[in-house]
Short mmCIF file of C-alpha atoms in Angstrom, two decimals:
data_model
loop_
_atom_site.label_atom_id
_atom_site.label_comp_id
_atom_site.label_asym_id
_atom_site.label_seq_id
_atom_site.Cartn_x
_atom_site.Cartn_y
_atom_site.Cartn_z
CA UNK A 1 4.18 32.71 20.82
CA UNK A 2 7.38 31.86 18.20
CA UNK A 3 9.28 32.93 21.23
CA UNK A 4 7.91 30.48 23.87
CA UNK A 5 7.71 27.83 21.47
CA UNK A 6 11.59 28.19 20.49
CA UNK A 7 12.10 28.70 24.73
CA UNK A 8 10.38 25.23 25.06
CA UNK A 9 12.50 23.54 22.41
CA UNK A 10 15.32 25.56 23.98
CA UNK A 11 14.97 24.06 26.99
CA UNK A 12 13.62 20.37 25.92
CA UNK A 13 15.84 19.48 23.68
CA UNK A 14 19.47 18.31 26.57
CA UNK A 15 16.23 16.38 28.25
CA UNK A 16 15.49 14.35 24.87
CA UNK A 17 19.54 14.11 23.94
CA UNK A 18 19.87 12.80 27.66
CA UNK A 19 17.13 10.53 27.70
CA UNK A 20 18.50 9.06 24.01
CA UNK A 21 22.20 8.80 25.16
CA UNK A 22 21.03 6.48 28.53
CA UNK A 23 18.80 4.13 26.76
CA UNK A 24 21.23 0.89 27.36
CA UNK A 25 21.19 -2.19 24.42
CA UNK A 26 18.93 -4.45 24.06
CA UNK A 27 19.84 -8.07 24.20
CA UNK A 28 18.29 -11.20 22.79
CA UNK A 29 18.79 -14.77 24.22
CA UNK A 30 19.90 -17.26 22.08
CA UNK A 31 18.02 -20.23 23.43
CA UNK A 32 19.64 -22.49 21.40
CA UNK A 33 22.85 -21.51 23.64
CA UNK A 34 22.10 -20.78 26.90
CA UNK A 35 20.75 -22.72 29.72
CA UNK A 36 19.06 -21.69 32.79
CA UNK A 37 19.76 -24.66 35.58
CA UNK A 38 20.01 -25.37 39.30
CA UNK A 39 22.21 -27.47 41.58
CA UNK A 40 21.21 -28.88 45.50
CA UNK A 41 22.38 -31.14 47.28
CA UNK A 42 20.39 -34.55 48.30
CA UNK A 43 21.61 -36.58 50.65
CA UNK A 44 25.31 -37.37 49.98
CA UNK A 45 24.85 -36.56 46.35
CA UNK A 46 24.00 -33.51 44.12
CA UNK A 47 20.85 -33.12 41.83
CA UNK A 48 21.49 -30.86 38.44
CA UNK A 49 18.53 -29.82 36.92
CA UNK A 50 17.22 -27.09 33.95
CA UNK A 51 14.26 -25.12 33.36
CA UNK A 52 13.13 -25.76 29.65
CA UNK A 53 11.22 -23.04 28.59
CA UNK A 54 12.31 -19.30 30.02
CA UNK A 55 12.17 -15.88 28.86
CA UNK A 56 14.48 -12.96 29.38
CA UNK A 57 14.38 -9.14 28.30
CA UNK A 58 18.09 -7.52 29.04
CA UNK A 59 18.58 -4.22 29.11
CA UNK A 60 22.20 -3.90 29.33
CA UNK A 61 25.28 -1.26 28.29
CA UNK A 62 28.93 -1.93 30.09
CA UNK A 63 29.28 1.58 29.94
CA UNK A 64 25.85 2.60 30.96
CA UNK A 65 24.69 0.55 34.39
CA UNK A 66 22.66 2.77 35.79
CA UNK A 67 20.30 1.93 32.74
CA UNK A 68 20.17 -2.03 32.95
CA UNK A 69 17.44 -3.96 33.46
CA UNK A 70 16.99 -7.93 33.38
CA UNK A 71 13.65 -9.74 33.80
CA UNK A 72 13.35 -13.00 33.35
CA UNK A 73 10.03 -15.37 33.26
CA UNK A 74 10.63 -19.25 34.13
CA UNK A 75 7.97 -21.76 33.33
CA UNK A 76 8.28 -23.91 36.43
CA UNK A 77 6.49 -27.12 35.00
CA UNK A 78 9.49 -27.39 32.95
CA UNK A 79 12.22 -28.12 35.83
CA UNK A 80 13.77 -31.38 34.94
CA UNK A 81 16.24 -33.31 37.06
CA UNK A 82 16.97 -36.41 35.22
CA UNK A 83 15.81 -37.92 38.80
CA UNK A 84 11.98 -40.12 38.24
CA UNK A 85 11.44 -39.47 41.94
CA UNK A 86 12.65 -36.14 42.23
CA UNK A 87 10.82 -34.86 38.63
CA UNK A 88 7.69 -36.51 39.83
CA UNK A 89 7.79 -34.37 43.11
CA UNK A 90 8.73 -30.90 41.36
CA UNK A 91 5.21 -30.06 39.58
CA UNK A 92 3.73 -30.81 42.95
CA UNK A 93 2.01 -28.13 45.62
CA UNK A 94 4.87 -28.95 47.93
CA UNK A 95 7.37 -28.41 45.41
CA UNK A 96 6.41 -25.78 42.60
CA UNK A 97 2.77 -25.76 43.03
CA UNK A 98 2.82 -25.64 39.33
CA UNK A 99 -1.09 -25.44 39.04
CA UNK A 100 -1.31 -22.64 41.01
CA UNK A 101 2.03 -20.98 40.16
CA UNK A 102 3.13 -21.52 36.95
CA UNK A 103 5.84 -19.01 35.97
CA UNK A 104 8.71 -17.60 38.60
CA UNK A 105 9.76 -14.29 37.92
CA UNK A 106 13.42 -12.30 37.99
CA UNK A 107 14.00 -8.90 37.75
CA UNK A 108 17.24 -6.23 38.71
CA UNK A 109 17.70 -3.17 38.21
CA UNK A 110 20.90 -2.48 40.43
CA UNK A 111 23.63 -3.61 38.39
CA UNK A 112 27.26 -3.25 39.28
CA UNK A 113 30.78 -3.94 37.93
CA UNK A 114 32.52 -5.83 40.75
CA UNK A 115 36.06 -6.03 38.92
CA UNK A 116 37.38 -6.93 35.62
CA UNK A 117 34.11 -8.71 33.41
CA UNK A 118 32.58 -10.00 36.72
CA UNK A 119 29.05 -8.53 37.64
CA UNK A 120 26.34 -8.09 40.30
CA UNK A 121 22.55 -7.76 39.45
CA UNK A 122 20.30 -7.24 42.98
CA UNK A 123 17.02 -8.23 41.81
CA UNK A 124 14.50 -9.81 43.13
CA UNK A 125 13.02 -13.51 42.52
CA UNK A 126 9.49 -14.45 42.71
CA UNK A 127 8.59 -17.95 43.51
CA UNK A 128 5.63 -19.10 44.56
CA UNK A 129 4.44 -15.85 44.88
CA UNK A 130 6.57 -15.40 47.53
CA UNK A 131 9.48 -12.72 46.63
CA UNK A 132 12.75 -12.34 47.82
CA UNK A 133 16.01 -10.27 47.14
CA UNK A 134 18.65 -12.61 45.43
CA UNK A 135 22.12 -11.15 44.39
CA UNK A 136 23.03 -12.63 40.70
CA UNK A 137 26.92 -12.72 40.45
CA UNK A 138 28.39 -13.07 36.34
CA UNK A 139 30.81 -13.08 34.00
CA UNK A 140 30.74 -11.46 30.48
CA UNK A 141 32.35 -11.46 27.69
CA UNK A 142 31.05 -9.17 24.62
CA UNK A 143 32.54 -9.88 21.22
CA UNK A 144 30.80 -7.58 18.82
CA UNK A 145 27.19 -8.14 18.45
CA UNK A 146 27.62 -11.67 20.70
CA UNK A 147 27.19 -11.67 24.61
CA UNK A 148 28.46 -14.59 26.39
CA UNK A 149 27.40 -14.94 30.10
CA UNK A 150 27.77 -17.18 33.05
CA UNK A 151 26.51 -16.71 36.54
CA UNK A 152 25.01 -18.11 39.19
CA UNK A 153 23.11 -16.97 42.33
CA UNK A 154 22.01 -19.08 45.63
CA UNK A 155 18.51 -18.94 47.38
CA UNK A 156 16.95 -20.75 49.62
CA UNK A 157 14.24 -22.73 48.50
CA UNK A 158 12.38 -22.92 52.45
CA UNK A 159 12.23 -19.58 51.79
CA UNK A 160 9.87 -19.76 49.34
CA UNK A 161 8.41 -22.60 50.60
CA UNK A 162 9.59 -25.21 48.23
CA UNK A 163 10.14 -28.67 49.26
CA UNK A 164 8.75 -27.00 52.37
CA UNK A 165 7.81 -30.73 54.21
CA UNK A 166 11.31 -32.67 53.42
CA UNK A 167 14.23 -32.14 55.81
CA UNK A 168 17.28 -30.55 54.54
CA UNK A 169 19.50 -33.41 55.19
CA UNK A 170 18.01 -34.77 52.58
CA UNK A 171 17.56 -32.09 50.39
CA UNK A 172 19.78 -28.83 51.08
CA UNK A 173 18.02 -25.50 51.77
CA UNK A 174 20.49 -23.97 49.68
CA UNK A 175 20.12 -24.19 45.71
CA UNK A 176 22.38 -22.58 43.05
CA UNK A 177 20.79 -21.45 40.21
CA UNK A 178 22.99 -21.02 37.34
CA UNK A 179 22.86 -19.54 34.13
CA UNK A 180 24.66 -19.66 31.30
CA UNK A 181 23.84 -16.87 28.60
CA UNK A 182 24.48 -16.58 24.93
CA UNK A 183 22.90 -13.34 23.37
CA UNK A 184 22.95 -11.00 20.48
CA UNK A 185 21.96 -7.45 20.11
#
């Protein structure tokens, strides 16, 4: 019995070492910091816009990719343009469908090191209910405890049937989604 119990700790223990050595940092957003935003075009001028109240969980090592994860929750009814017309149209069924669909989700696993301190995260984004793969593309910078990142990624919102009634010359099909990231581990 001593001998199958030592066999099993024999033989457990590189699993547990493993497992311990590929658990990748965990990150906090500083909200206070960071913005989470958009950009479309309409008509012959652009729209900015933010998301007021989001969530993120990172899961993130340089050194360990293979072991990142990022999720993200965004609380639709708090898109804000700036625009009266524009806001007014965003809580809407046609827009957000905020009653029925509340929060849009992010999450990617696939994480690679394109060059330098620029990134790719393939994820996918929920909208709507309606989910589609969406390539992230960002910077960052790590000073100590501090993680400083910008990216951005572009989706189409027809896709996810937002806006899904007005024409894209007067509102693009293409809108960047930015982000720009302050965290601390």
């Amino acid at each position: 019995m001593l001998m199958n119990n030592l066999l099993a700790a024999a033989v457990a223990a590189p699993m547990v070492l493993t497992s311990a050595s590929a658990i990748a940092d965990t990150w906090n957003v500083n909200h206070e910091d960071s913005t989470l935003g958009f950009v479309v075009q309409q008509g012959e001028g652009t729209v900015t816009g933010t998301f007021g109240d989001w969530t993120a969980s990172i899961e993130f090592d340089p050194e360990q990719l293979e072991t990142a994860v990022i999720t993200a929750q965004i609380r639709t009814p708090t898109a804000s343009t700036g625009n009266t017309q524009l806001d007014g149209m965003l809580p809407t069924a046609d827009f957000f469908d905020i009653n029925e669909f509340p929060v849009a989700e992010f999450t990617a696993e696939n994480v690679t090191l394109v060059g330098g301190n620029q990134y790719k995260a393939d994820g996918s984004l929920i909208i709507k209910g309606i989910s589609q793969p969406v390539e992230l593309t960002f910077t960052l910078d790590i000073d100590g405890d501090t993680a400083k990142a910008n990216g951005e990624a572009s989706i189409s919102r027809q896709a996810y049937n937002v806006g899904k009634t007005v024409k894209t010359d007067a509102l693009a099909d293409t809108v960047k989604v930015t982000l720009d990231l302050t965290a601390i581990r």
